[in-house]
Coordinates of C-alpha atoms in Angstrom, one line a residue:
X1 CA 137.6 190.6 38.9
X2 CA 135.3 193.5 37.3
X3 CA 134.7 196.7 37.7
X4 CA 131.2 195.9 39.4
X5 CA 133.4 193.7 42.0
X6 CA 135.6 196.3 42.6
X7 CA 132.7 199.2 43.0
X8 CA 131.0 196.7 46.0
X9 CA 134.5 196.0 47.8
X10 CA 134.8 200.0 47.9
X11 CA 131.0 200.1 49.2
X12 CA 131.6 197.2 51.4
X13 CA 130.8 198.8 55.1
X14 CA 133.4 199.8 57.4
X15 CA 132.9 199.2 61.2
X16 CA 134.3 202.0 63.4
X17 CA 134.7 201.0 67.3
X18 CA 135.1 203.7 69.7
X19 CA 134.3 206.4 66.9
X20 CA 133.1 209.7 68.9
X21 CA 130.1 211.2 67.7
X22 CA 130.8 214.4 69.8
X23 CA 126.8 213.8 70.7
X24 CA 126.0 210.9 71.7
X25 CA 129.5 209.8 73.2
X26 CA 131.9 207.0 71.5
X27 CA 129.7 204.9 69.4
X28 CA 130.4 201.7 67.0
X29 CA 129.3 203.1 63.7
X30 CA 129.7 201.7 59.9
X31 CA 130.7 203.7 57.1
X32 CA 129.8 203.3 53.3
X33 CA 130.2 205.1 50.5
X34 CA 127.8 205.4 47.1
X35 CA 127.4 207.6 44.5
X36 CA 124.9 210.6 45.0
X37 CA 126.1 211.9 41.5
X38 CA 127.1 210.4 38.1
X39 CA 129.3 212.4 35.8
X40 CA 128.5 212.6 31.8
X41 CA 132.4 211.4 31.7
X42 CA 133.5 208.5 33.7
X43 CA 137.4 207.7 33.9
X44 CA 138.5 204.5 35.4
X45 CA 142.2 204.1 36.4
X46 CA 143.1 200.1 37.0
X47 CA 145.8 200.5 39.6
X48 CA 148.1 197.8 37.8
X49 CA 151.6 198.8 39.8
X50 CA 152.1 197.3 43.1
X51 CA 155.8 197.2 45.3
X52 CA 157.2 194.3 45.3
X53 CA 159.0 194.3 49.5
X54 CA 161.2 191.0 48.0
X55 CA 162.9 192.9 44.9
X56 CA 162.3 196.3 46.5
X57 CA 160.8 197.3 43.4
X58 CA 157.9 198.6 41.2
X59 CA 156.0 195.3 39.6
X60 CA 153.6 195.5 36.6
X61 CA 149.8 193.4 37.9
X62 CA 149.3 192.2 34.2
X63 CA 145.7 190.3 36.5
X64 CA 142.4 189.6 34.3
X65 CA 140.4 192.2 35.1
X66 CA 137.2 192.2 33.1
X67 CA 135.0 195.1 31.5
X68 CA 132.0 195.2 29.1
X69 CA 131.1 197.6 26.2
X70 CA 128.0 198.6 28.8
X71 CA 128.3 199.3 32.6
X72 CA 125.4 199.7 34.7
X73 CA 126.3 201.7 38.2
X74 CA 122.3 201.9 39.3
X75 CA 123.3 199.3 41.9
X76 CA 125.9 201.8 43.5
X77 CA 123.8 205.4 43.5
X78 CA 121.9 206.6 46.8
X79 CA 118.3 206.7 46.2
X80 CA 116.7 210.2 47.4
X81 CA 113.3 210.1 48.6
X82 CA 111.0 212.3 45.9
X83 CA 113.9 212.3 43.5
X84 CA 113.9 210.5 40.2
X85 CA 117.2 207.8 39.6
X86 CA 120.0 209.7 38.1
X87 CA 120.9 208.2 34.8
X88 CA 123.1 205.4 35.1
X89 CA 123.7 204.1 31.6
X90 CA 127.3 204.1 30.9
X91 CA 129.0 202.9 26.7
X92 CA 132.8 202.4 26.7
X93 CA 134.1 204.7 24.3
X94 CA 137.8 204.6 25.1
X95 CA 140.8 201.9 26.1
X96 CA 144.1 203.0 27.6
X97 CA 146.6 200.0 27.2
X98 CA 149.6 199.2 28.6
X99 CA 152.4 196.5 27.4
X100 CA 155.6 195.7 29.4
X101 CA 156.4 196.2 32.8
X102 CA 156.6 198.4 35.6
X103 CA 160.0 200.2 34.4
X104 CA 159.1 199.6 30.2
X105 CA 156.8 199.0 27.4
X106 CA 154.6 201.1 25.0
X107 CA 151.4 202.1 24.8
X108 CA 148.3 202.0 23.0
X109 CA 144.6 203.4 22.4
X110 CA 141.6 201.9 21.3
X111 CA 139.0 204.5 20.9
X112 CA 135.3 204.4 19.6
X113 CA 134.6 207.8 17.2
X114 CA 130.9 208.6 16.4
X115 CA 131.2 208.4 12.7
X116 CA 129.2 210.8 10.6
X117 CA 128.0 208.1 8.7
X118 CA 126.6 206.2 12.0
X119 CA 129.9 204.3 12.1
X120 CA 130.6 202.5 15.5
X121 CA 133.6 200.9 14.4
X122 CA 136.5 200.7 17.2
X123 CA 139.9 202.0 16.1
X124 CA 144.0 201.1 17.4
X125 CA 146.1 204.5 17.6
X126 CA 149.4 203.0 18.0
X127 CA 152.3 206.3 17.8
X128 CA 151.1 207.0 14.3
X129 CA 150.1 203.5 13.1
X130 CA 145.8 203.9 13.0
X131 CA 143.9 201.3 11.9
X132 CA 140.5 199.4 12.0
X133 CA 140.0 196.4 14.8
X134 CA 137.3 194.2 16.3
X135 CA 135.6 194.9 19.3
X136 CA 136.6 191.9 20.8
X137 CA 140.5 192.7 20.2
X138 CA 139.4 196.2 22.0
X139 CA 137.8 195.1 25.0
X140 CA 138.4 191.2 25.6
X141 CA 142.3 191.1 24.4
X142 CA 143.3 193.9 27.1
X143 CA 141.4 192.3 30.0
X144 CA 145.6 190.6 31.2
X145 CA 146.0 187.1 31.9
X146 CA 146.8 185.6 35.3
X147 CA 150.0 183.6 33.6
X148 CA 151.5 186.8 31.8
X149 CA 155.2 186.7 32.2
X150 CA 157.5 189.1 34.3
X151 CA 160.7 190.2 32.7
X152 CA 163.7 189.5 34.7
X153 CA 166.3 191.9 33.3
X154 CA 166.7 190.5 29.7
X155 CA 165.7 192.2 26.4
X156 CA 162.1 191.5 25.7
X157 CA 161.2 190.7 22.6
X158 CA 157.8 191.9 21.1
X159 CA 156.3 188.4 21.2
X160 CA 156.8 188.4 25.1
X161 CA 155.5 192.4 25.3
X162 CA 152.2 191.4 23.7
X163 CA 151.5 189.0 26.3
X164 CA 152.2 191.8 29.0
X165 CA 149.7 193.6 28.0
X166 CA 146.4 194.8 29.8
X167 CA 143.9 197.8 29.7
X168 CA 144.8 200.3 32.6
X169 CA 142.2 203.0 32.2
X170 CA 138.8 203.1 30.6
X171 CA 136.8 206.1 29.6
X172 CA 132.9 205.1 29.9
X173 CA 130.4 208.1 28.6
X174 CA 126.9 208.1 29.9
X175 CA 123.7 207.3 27.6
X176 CA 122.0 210.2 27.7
X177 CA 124.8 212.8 26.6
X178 CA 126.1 210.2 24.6
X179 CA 125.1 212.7 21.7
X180 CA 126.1 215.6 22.9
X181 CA 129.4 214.7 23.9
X182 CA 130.4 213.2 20.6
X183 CA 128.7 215.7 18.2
X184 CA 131.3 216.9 15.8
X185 CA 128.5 218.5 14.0
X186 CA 130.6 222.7 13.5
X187 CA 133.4 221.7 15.2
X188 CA 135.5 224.3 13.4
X189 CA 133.1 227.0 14.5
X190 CA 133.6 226.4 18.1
X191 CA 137.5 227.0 17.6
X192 CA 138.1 230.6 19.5
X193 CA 139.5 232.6 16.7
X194 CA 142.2 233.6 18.8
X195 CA 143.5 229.8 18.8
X196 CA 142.8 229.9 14.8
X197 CA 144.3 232.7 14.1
X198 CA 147.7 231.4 16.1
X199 CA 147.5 227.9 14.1
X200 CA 151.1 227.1 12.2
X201 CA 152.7 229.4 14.8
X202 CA 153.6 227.2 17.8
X203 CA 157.1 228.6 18.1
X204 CA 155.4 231.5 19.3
X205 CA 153.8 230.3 22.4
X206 CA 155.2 226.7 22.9
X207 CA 156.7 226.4 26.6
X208 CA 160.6 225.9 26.6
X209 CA 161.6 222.6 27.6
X210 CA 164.8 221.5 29.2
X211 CA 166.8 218.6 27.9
X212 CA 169.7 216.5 30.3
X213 CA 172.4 215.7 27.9
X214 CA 175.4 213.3 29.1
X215 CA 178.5 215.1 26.9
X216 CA 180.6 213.0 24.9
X217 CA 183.6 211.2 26.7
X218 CA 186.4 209.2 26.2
X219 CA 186.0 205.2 26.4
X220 CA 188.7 205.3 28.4
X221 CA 186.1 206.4 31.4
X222 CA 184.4 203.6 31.4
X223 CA 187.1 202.0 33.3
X224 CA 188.9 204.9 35.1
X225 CA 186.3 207.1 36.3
X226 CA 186.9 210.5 37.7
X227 CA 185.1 211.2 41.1
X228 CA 186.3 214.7 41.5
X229 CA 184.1 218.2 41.0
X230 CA 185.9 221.1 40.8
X231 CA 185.3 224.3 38.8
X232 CA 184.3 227.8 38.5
X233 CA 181.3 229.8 37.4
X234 CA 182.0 231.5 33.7
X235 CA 179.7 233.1 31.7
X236 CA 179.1 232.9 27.5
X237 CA 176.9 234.7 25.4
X238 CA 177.0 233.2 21.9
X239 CA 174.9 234.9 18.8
X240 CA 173.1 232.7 15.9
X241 CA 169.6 230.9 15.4
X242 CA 168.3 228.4 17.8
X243 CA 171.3 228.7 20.2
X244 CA 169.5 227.6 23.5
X245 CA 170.4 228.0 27.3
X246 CA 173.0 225.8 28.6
X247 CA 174.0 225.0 32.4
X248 CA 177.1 222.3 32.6
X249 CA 178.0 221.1 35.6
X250 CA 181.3 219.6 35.6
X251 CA 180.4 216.7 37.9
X252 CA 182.5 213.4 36.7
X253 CA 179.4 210.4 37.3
X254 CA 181.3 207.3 39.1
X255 CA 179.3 205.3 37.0
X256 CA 177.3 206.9 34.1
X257 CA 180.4 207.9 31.3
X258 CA 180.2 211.8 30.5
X259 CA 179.1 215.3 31.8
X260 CA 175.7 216.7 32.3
X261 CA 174.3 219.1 30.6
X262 CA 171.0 220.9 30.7
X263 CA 169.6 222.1 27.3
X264 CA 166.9 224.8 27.1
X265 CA 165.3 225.0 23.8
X266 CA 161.7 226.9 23.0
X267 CA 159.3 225.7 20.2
X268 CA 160.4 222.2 20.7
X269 CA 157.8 221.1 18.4
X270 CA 159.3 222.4 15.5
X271 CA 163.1 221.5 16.6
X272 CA 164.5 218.4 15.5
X273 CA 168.0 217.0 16.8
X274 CA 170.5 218.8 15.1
X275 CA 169.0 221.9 16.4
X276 CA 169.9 220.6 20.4
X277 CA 173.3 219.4 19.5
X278 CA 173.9 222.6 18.2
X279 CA 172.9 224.7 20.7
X280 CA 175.2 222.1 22.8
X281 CA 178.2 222.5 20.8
X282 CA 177.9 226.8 20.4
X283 CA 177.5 226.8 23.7
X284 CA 180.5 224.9 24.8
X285 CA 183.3 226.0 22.7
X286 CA 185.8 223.5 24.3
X287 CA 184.3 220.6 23.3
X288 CA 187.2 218.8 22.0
X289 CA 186.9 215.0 19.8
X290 CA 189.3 212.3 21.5
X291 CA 192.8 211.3 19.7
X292 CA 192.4 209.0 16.6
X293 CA 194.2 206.5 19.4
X294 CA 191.1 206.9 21.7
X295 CA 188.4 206.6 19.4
X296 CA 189.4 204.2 17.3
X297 CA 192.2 202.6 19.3
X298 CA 194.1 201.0 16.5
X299 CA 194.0 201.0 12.7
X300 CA 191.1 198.9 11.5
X301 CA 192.4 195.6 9.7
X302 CA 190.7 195.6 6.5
X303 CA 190.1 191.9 4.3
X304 CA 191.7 192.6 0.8
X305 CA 189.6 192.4 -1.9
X306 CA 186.6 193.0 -0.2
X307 CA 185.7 197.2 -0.9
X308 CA 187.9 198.9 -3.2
X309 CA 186.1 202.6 -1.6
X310 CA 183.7 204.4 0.3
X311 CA 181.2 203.0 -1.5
X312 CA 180.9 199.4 -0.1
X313 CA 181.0 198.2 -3.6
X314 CA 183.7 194.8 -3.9
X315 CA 187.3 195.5 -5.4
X316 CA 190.7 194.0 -5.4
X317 CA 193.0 196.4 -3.7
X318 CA 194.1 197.3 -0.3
X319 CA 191.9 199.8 1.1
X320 CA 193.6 202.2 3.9
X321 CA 190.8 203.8 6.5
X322 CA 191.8 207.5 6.8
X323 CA 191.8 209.8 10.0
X324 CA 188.2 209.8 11.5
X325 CA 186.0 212.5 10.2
X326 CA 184.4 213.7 13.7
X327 CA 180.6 214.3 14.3
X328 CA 178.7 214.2 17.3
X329 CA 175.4 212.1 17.2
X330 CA 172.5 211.9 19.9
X331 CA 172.0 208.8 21.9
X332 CA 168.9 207.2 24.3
X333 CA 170.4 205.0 26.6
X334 CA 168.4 202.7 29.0
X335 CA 169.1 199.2 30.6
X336 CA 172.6 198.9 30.0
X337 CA 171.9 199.4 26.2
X338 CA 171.7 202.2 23.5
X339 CA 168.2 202.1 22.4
X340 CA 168.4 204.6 19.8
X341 CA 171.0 206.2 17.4
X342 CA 169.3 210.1 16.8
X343 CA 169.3 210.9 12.7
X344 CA 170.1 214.9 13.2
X345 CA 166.5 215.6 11.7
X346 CA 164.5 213.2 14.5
X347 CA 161.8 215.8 16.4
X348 CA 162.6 216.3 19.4
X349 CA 159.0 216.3 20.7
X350 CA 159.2 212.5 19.9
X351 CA 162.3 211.6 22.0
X352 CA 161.6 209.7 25.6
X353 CA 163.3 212.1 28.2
X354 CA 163.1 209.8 31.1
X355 CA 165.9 208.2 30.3
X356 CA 169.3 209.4 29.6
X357 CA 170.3 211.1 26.0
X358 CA 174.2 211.3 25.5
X359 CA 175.8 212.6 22.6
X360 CA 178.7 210.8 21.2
X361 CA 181.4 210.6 18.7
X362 CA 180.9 209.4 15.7
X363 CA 183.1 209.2 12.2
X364 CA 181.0 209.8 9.1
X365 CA 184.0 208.3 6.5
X366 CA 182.1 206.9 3.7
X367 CA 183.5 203.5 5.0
X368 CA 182.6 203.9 9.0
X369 CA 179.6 202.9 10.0
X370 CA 178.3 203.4 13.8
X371 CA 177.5 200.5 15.8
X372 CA 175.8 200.3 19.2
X373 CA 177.8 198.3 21.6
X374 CA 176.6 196.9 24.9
X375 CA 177.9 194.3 27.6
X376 CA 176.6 191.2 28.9
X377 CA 177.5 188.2 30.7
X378 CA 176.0 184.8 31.1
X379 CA 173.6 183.8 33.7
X380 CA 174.8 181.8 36.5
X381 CA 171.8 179.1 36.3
X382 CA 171.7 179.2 32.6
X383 CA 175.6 177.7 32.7
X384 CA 174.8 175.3 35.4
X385 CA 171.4 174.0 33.1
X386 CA 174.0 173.8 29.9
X387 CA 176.5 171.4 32.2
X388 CA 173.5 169.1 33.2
X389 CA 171.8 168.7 30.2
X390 CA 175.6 168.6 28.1
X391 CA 174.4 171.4 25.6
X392 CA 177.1 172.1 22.8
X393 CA 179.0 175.0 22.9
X394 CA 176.9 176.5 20.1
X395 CA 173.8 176.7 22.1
X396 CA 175.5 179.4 24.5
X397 CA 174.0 182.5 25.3
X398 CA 170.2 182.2 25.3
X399 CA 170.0 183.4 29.0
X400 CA 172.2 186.2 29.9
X401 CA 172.4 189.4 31.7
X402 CA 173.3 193.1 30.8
X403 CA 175.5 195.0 32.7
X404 CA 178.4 198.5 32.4
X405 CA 177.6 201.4 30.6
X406 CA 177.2 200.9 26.6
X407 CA 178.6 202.7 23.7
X408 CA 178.7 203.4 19.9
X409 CA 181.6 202.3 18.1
X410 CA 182.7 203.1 14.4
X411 CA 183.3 199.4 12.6
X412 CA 184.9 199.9 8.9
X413 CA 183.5 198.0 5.4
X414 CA 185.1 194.9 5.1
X415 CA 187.0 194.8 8.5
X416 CA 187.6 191.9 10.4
X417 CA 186.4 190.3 13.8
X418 CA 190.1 190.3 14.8
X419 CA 190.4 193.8 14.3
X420 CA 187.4 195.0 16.1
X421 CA 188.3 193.1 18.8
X422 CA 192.0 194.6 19.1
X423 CA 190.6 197.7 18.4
X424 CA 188.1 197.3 21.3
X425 CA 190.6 196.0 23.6
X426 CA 192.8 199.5 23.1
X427 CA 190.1 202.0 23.3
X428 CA 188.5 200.0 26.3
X429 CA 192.1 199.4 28.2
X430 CA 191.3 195.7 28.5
X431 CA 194.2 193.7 29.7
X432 CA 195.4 191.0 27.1
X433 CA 193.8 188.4 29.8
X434 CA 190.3 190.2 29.4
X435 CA 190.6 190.0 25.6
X436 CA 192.0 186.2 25.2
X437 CA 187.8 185.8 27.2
X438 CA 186.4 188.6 25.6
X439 CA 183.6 187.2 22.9
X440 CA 181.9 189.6 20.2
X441 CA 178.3 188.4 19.2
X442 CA 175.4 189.9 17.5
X443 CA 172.6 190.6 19.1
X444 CA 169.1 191.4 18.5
X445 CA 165.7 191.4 20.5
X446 CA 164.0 187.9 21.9
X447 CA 166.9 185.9 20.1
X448 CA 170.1 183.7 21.3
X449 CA 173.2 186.0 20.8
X450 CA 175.3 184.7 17.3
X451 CA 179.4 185.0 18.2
X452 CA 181.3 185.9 15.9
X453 CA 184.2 183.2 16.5
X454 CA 186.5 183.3 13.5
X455 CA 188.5 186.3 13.7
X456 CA 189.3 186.6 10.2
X457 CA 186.0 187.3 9.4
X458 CA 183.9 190.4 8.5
X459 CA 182.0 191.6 11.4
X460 CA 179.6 193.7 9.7
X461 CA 179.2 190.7 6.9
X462 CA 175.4 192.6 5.6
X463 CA 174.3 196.3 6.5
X464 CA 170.9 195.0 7.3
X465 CA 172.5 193.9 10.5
X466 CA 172.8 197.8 11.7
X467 CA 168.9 197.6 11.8
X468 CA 168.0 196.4 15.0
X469 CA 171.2 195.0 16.2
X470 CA 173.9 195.5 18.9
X471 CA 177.4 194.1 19.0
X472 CA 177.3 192.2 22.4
X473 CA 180.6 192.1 24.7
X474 CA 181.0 188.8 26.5
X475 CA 182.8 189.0 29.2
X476 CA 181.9 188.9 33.4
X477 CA 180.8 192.1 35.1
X478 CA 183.5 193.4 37.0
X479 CA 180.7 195.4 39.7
X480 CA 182.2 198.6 38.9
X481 CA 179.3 199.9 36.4
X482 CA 175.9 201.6 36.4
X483 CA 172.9 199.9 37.7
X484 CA 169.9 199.7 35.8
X485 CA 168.4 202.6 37.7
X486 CA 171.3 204.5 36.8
X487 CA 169.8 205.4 33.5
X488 CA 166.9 207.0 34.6
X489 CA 166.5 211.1 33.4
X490 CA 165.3 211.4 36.9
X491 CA 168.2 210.5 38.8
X492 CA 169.6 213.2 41.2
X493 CA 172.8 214.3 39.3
X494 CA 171.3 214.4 35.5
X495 CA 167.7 216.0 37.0
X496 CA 169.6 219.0 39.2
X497 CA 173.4 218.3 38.6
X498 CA 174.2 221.8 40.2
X499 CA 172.4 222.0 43.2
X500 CA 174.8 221.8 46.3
X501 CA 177.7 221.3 44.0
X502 CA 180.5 223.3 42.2
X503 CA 180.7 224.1 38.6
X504 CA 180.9 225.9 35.3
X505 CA 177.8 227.2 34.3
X506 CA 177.6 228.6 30.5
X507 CA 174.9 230.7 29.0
X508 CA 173.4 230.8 25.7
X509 CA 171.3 233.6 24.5
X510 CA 170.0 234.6 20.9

């Protein structure tokens, strides 16, 4: 399809029985619909979500749909007796592209500049990534492809995004304002002072913005969830810099671990993520880190011999992990899986908030190092293939299904497989049943899980592995957990957790 094909279904006439023309009494009539007027701008929005009645879902139409550098709409404008033709010329300055699905994926832009120098040359703005590209990658790589694949719940790696991809919007300008519209010519001068003379000083009239925060809880919730909400309304004014409002609602989730929070901070743009946690922490004094036994649920095993310190450096004696030095660290969690570990000086106008942010424990010993942890289980038809087809044990894994609410996890230098898992078993209150089945695997995007099978050894055997990777839990879903849905901002408790409920509410002023 193209855009000419669309522009004639919607001018395609419409016949009207029984339509009453007040005048002349019910008539059959037919209805079209053309342009009288062109604007200097034209935006075109390719409707590429659709609602899938079989999944009850959203569902990304990844469809060719083609589009050319010029568009020609005389075909499609009412021609008025003694009038000249309105121009019709239209040059595509601008692509709006989409990769993923209808619930994730990324966007990009491929845009046109006028170029002092006469340059025509199309450019990729990709988050902060800007570079040089051919027309054709512009314009023919984003018309989508009939055969592009449909993600099913599984992490998608990037090879599989790029082929989701597909041009949603297109901004055409019209040939005869071409030139005026992208004149850059004194720019500067056509700044109101007023906005000059406020430039560098956003903090002064930036907007504030509210953040949902999930407080830290024990792992011990993710199996014993409290469904009660009881409380009181209290009242805390706390001095010091960047101290934000705060409204807590103490409103146990049955399925998403920890408490919701609403964060108001101003001049966002110039806040980064240490400011927001804390704001969170001066404004709720009683935020308490678990027992050593909770967070870390046993002492870690350590292999002799292989770090002598802190320092991750080889040695030859016994090293002895001390009590956890407690921080709190910000989380984005989406699909079952932590998707990003917040460094306290990430801005927070780059951070997604439509999906859930939850602060957790962490332990910043020079030996601990934070790991994302998620859960998954293997597909039914994937272990039915495997039995036909008599694949070896090794080749486990390559289909398999996310579920329960993830979590980050302190793993030690040099400790063992046998000691994460006994360590996991504890803090998660697995049965010893749960933990004789329970397999630890590495995991990373678009690839086969790799399981960690000998217990003696080192899970974390290279650092590099923190980049980009999750420890995966193998073990069956138990039904008790979050859906995926579940970790959307937007859902009713983290959006307004206090309407038509109970609670504590806390105040933070400066």
């Amino acid at each position: 399809r193209t855009i000419e094909e669309s522009l004639k279904l919607q001018q395609k006439p419409e016949h009207i029985e029984g339509y009453d023309t007040e005048v002349h009494g019910k008539q059959t009539v037919e209805r079209t619909s053309s342009f009288k007027e062109l604007p200097p701008i034209l935006l075109l929005n390719i409707n590429r979500i659709d609602f899938d009645p079989v999944r009850f879902e959203p569902v990304k139409l990844n469809n060719r749909f083609e589009f050319s550098e010029k568009l020609n709409l005389s075909d499609f404008v009412v021609q008025e007796e003694g009038k000249e033709a309105p121009p019709s010329q239209y040059s595509l300055r601008s692509v709006i592209v989409h990769m993923g699905s209808a619930n994730m994926g990324h966007y990009v832009a491929y845009s046109r500049p006028a170029g002092e120098d006469g340059n025509d040359s199309w450019y990729c703005f990709d988050d902060d990534h800007v570079a040089p590209v051919s027309e054709a990658e512009a314009i023919e790589g984003n018309f989508g492809s009939d055969s592009s694949p449909q993600p099913m719940g599984v992490i998608v790696g990037r090879s599989a995004l790029q082929k989701m991809r597909s041009a949603y919007m297109l901004c055409y300008i019209r040939d005869d304002v071409e030139a005026k519209v992208m004149n850059t010519t004194n720019i500067d001068a056509q700044v109101p002072e007023h906005v000059k003379s406020l430039e560098g000083f956003r903090d002064s009239f930036s907007l504030p913005q509210s953040f949902s925060v999930l407080l830290p809880d024990s792992l011990q919730a993710l199996s014993a969830r409290s469904q009660g909400a009881a409380g009181a309304k209290a009242e805390s004014n706390t001095t010091g810099e960047d101290s934000g409002s705060v409204e807590a609602v103490i409103q146990k989730s049955t399925r998403v671990r920890g408490t919701p929070v609403n964060v108001t901070l101003s001049g966002v743009e110039t806040k980064v993520v240490g400011d927001l946690l804390q704001s969170l922490t001066r404004a709720v004094p009683n935020l308490e880190p678990p027992s050593t036994e909770q967070f870390m649920g046993a002492a870690p095993v350590i292999m002799p011999g292989v770090v002598s310190d802190g320092s991750g450096k080889p040695g030859g004696g016994e090293v002895q992990v001390g009590e956890p030095e407690y921080d709190i660290c910000l989380t984005l969690v989406r699909n079952h899986m932590i998707h990003q570990v917040f460094p306290n000086d990430f801005g927070l106008a780059d951070i997604d908030t439509a999906f859930v942010l939850r602060a957790e424990w962490c332990d910043r010993q020079p030996m601990a190092r934070m790991v994302s942890v998620m859960h998954f289980e293997e597909t039914p038809q994937q272990e039915e293939e495997e039995q036909q087809e008599g694949m070896e044990e090794e080749m486990r894994g390559m289909s398999f299904q996310r579920h329960g609410d993830p979590f980050v996890y302190p793993i030690y230098l040099g400790e063992t497989v046998g000691s994460v898992k006994q360590r996991l078993q504890q803090s998660l209150g697995f049965s010893e049943e749960e933990t004789e089945e329970l397999e630890l695997a590495w995991m990373t995007w678009g690839r086969a899980p790799f399981f960690m099978k000998n217990e003696s050894d080192i899970m974390l055997p290279d650092e590099r592995l923190l980049d980009r990777h999750w420890i995966g839990l193998l073990h069956a879903d138990p039904g008790t957990g979050p859906n995926s849905e579940d970790f959307w901002a937007v859902n009713p408790l983290l959006l307004n957790p206090g309407k038509g409920k109970k609670g504590i509410k806390l105040k933070s002023s400066t």
